[in-house]
PDB file of C-alpha atoms and ligand atoms in Angstrom:
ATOM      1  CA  UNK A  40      83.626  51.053 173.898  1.00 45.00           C
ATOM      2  CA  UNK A  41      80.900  53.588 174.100  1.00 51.00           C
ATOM      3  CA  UNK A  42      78.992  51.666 176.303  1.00 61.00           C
ATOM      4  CA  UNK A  43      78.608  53.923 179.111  1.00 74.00           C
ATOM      5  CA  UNK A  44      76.419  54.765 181.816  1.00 90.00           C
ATOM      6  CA  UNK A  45      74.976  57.879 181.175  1.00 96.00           C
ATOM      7  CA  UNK A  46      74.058  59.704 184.739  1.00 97.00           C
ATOM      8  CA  UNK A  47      70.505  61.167 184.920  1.00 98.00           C
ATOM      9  CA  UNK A  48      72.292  64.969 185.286  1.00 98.00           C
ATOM     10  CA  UNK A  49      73.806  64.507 182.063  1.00 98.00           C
ATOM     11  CA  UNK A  50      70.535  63.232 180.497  1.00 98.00           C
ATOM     12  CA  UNK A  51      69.041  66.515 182.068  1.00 98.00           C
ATOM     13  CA  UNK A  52      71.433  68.442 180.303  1.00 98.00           C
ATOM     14  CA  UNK A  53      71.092  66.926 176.994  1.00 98.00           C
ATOM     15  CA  UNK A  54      67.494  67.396 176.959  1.00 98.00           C
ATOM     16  CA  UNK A  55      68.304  70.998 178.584  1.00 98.00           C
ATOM     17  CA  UNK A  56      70.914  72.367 175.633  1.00 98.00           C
ATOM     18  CA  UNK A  57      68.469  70.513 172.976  1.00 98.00           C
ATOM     19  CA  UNK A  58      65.496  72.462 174.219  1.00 98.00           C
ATOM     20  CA  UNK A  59      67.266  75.973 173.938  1.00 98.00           C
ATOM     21  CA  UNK A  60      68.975  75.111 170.893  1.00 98.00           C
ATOM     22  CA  UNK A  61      65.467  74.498 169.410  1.00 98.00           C
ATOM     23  CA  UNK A  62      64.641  78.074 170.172  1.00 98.00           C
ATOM     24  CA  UNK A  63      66.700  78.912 167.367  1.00 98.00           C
ATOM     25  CA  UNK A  64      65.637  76.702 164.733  1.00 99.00           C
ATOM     26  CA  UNK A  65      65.203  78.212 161.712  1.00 98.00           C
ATOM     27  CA  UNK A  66      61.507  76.543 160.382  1.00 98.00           C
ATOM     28  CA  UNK A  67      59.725  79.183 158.309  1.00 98.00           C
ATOM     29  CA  UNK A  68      58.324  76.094 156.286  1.00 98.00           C
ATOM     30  CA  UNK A  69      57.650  73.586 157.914  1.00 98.00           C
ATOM     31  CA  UNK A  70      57.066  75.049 161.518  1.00 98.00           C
ATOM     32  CA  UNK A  71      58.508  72.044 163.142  1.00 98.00           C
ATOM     33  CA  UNK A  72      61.191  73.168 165.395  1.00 98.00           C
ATOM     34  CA  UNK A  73      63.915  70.844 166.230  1.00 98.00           C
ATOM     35  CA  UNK A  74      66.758  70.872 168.865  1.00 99.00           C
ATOM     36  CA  UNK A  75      69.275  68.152 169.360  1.00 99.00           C
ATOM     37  CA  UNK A  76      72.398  67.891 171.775  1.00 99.00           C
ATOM     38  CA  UNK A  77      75.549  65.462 171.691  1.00 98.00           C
ATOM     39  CA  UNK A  78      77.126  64.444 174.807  1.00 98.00           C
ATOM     40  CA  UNK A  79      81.432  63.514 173.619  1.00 97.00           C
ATOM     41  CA  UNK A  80      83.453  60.766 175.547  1.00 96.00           C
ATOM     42  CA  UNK A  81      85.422  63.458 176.757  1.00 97.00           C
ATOM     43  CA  UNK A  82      82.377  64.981 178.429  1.00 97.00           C
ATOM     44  CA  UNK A  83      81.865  67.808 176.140  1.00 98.00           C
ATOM     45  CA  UNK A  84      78.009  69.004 174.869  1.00 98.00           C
ATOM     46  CA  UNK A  85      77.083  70.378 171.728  1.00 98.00           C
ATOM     47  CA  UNK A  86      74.061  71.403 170.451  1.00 99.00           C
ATOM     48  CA  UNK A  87      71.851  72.676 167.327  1.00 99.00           C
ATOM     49  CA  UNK A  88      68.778  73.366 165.355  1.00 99.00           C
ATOM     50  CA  UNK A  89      67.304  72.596 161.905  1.00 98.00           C
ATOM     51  CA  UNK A  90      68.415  74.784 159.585  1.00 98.00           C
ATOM     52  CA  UNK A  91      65.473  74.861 156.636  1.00 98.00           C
ATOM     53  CA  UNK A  92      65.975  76.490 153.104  1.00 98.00           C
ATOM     54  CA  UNK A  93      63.939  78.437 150.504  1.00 98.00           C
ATOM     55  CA  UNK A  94      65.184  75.499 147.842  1.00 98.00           C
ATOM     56  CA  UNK A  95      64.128  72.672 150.572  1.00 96.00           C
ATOM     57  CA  UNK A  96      66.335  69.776 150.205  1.00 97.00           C
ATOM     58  CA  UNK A  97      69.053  71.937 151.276  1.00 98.00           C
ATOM     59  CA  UNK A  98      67.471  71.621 154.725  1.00 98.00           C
ATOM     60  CA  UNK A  99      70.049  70.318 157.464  1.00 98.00           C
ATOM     61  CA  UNK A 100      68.660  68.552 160.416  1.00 98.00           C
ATOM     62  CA  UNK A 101      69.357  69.277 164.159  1.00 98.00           C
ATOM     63  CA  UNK A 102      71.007  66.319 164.882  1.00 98.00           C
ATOM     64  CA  UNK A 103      73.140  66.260 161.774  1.00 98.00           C
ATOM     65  CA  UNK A 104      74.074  69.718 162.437  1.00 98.00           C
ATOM     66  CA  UNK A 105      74.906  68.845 166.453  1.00 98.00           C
ATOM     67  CA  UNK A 106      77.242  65.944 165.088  1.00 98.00           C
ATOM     68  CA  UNK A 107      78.812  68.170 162.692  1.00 98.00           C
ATOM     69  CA  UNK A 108      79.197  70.945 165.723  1.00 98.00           C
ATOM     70  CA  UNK A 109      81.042  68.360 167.558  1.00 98.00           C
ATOM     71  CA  UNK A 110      83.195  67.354 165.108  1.00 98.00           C
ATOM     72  CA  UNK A 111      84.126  70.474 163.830  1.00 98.00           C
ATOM     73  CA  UNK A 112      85.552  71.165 167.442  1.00 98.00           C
ATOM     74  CA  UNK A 113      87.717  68.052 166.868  1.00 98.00           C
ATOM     75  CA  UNK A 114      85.028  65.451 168.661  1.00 98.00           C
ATOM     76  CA  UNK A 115      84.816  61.675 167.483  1.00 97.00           C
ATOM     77  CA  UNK A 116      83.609  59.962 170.495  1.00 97.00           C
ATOM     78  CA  UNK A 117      80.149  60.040 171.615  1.00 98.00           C
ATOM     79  CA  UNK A 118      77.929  58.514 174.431  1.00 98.00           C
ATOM     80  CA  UNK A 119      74.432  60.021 174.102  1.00 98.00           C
ATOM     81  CA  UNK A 120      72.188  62.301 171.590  1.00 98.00           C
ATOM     82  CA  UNK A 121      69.153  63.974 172.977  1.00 98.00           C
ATOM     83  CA  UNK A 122      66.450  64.999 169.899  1.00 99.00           C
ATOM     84  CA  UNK A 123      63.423  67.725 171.432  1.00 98.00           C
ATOM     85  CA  UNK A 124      60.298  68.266 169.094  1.00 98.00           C
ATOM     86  CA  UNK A 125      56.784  69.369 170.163  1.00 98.00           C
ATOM     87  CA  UNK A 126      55.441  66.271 168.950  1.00 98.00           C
ATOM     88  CA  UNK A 127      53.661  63.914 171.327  1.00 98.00           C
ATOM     89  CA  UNK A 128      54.907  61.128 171.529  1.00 98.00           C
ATOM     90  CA  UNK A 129      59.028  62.828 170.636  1.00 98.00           C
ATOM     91  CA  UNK A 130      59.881  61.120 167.696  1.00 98.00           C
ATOM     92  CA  UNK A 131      63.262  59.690 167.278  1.00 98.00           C
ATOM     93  CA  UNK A 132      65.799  60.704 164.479  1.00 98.00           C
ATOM     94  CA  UNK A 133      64.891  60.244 160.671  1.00 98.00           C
ATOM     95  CA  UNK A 134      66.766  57.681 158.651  1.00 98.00           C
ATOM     96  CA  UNK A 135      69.011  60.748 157.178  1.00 97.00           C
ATOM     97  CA  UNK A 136      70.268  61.454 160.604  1.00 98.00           C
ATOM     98  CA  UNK A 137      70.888  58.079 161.594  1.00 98.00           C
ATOM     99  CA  UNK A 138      73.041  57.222 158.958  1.00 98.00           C
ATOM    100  CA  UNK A 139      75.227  60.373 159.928  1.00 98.00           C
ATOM    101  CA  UNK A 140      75.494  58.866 163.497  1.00 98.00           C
ATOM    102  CA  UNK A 141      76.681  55.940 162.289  1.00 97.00           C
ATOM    103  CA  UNK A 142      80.061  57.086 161.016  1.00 98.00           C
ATOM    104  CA  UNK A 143      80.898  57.552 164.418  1.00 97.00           C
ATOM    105  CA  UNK A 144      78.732  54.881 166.359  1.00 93.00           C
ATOM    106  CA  UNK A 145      78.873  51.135 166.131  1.00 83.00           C
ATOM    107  CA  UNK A 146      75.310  51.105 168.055  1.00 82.00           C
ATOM    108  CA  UNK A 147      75.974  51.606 171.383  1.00 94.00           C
ATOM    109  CA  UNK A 148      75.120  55.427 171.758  1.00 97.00           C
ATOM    110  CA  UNK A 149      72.535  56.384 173.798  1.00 98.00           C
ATOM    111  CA  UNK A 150      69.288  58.295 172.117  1.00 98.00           C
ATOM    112  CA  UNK A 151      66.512  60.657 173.943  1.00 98.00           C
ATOM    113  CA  UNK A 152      63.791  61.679 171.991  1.00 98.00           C
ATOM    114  CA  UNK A 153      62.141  64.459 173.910  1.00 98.00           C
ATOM    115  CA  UNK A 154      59.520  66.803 173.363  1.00 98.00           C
ATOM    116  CA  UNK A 155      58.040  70.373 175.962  1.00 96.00           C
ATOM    117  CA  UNK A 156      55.383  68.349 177.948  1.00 96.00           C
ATOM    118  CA  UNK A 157      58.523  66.478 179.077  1.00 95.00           C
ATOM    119  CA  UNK A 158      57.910  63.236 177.491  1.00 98.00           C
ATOM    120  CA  UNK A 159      61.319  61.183 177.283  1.00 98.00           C
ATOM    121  CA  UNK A 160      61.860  58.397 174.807  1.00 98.00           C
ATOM    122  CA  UNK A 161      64.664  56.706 175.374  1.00 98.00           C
ATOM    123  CA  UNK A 162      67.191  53.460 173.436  1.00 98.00           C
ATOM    124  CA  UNK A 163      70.120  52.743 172.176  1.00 97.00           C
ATOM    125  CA  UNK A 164      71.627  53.596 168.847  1.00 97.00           C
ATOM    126  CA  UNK A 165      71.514  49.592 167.603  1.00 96.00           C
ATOM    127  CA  UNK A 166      68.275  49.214 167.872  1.00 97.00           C
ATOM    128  CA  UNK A 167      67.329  52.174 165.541  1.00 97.00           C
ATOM    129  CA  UNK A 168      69.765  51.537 163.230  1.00 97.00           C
ATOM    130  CA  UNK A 169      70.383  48.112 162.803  1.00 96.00           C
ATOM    131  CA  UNK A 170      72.290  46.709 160.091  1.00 95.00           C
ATOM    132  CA  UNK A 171      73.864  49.929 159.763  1.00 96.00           C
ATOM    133  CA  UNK A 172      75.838  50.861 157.181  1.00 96.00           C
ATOM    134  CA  UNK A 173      79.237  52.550 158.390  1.00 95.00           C
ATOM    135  CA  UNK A 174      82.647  53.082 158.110  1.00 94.00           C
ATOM    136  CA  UNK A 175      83.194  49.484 159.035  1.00 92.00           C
ATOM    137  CA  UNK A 176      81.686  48.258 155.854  1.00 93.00           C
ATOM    138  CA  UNK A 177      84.485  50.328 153.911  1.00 95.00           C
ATOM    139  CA  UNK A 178      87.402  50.803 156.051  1.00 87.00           C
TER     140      UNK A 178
HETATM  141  N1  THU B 342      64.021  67.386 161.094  1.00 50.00           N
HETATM  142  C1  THU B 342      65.114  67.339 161.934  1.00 50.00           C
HETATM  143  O1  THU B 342      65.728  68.374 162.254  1.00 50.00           O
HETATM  144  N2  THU B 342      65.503  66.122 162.381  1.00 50.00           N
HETATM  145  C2  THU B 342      64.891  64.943 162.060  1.00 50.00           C
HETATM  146  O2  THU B 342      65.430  63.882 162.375  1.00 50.00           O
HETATM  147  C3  THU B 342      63.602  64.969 161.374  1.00 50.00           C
HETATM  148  C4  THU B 342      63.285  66.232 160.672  1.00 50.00           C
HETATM  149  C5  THU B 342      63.590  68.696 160.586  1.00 50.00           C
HETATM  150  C6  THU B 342      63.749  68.882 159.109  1.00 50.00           C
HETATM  151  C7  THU B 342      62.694  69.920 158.811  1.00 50.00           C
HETATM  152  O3  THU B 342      63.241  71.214 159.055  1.00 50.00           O
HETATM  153  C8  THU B 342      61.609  69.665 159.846  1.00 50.00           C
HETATM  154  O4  THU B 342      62.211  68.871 160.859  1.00 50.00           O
HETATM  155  C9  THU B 342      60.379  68.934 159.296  1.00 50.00           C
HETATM  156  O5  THU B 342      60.754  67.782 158.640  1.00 50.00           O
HETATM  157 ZN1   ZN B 343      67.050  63.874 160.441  1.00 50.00          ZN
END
């Protein structure tokens, strides 16, 4: 269902709202500063930043916190994620982040992993996360 072409302007864009959200990551700790930006069904971006904590674990990941933007605007649908790091090569999303993409992906989402030299990684949800444990397995 999600299986759509996503147009190189709209890849831009991604990348472009993940880098400035990453501006605002809040990384006293770690220093690693993380933007991420969702791209809805509807057409619809939304974008955020990690979020770290004095007690740690209560850290909440750019991604996670894009998805949750999204669907605290009333979003379910999505076609494409874009992750931006400074690391070389851009690492894809952590295993905590995938499984929050899953509720609301069968596979077929698109994923960018890019970083500021302008490195783009790109695949699709599936083969990240495959297996997956979702909403499917319950519902
Ligand atoms: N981080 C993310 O925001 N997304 C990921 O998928 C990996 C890790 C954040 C958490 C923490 O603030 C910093 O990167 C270092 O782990
Ligand atoms: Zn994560």
């Amino acid at each position: 269902m999600n299986q759509a072409m996503i147009t190189p302007k709209e890849k831009d864009e991604l990348i472009r709202l993940a880098r400035k959200a990453k501006e605002n990551a809040h990384a006293p700790y770690s220093g690693y500063t993380v933007g991420a930006a969702v791209l809805t069904a509807g057409g619809n971006y939304y974008s955020s930043c990690n979020v770290e904590n004095a007690a740690l674990t209560t850290t909440t990941h750019a991604e996670g916190n894009a998805l949750a933007a999204a669907v605290a605007a009333g979003e379910r649908e999505f076609l494409a994620l874009a992750v931006v790091t400074d690391a070389d090569p851009p690492p894809f999303p952590c295993a905590i982040c995938r499984q929050s993409l899953a509720e609301f992906d069968r596979g077929e989402m698109l994923i960018l992993a890019a970083n500021l030299k302008g490195t783009v990684r790109e695949t699709r949800f599936s083969e990240l996360y495959p297996e997956m444990f979702g909403p499917h397995k319950l519902l």
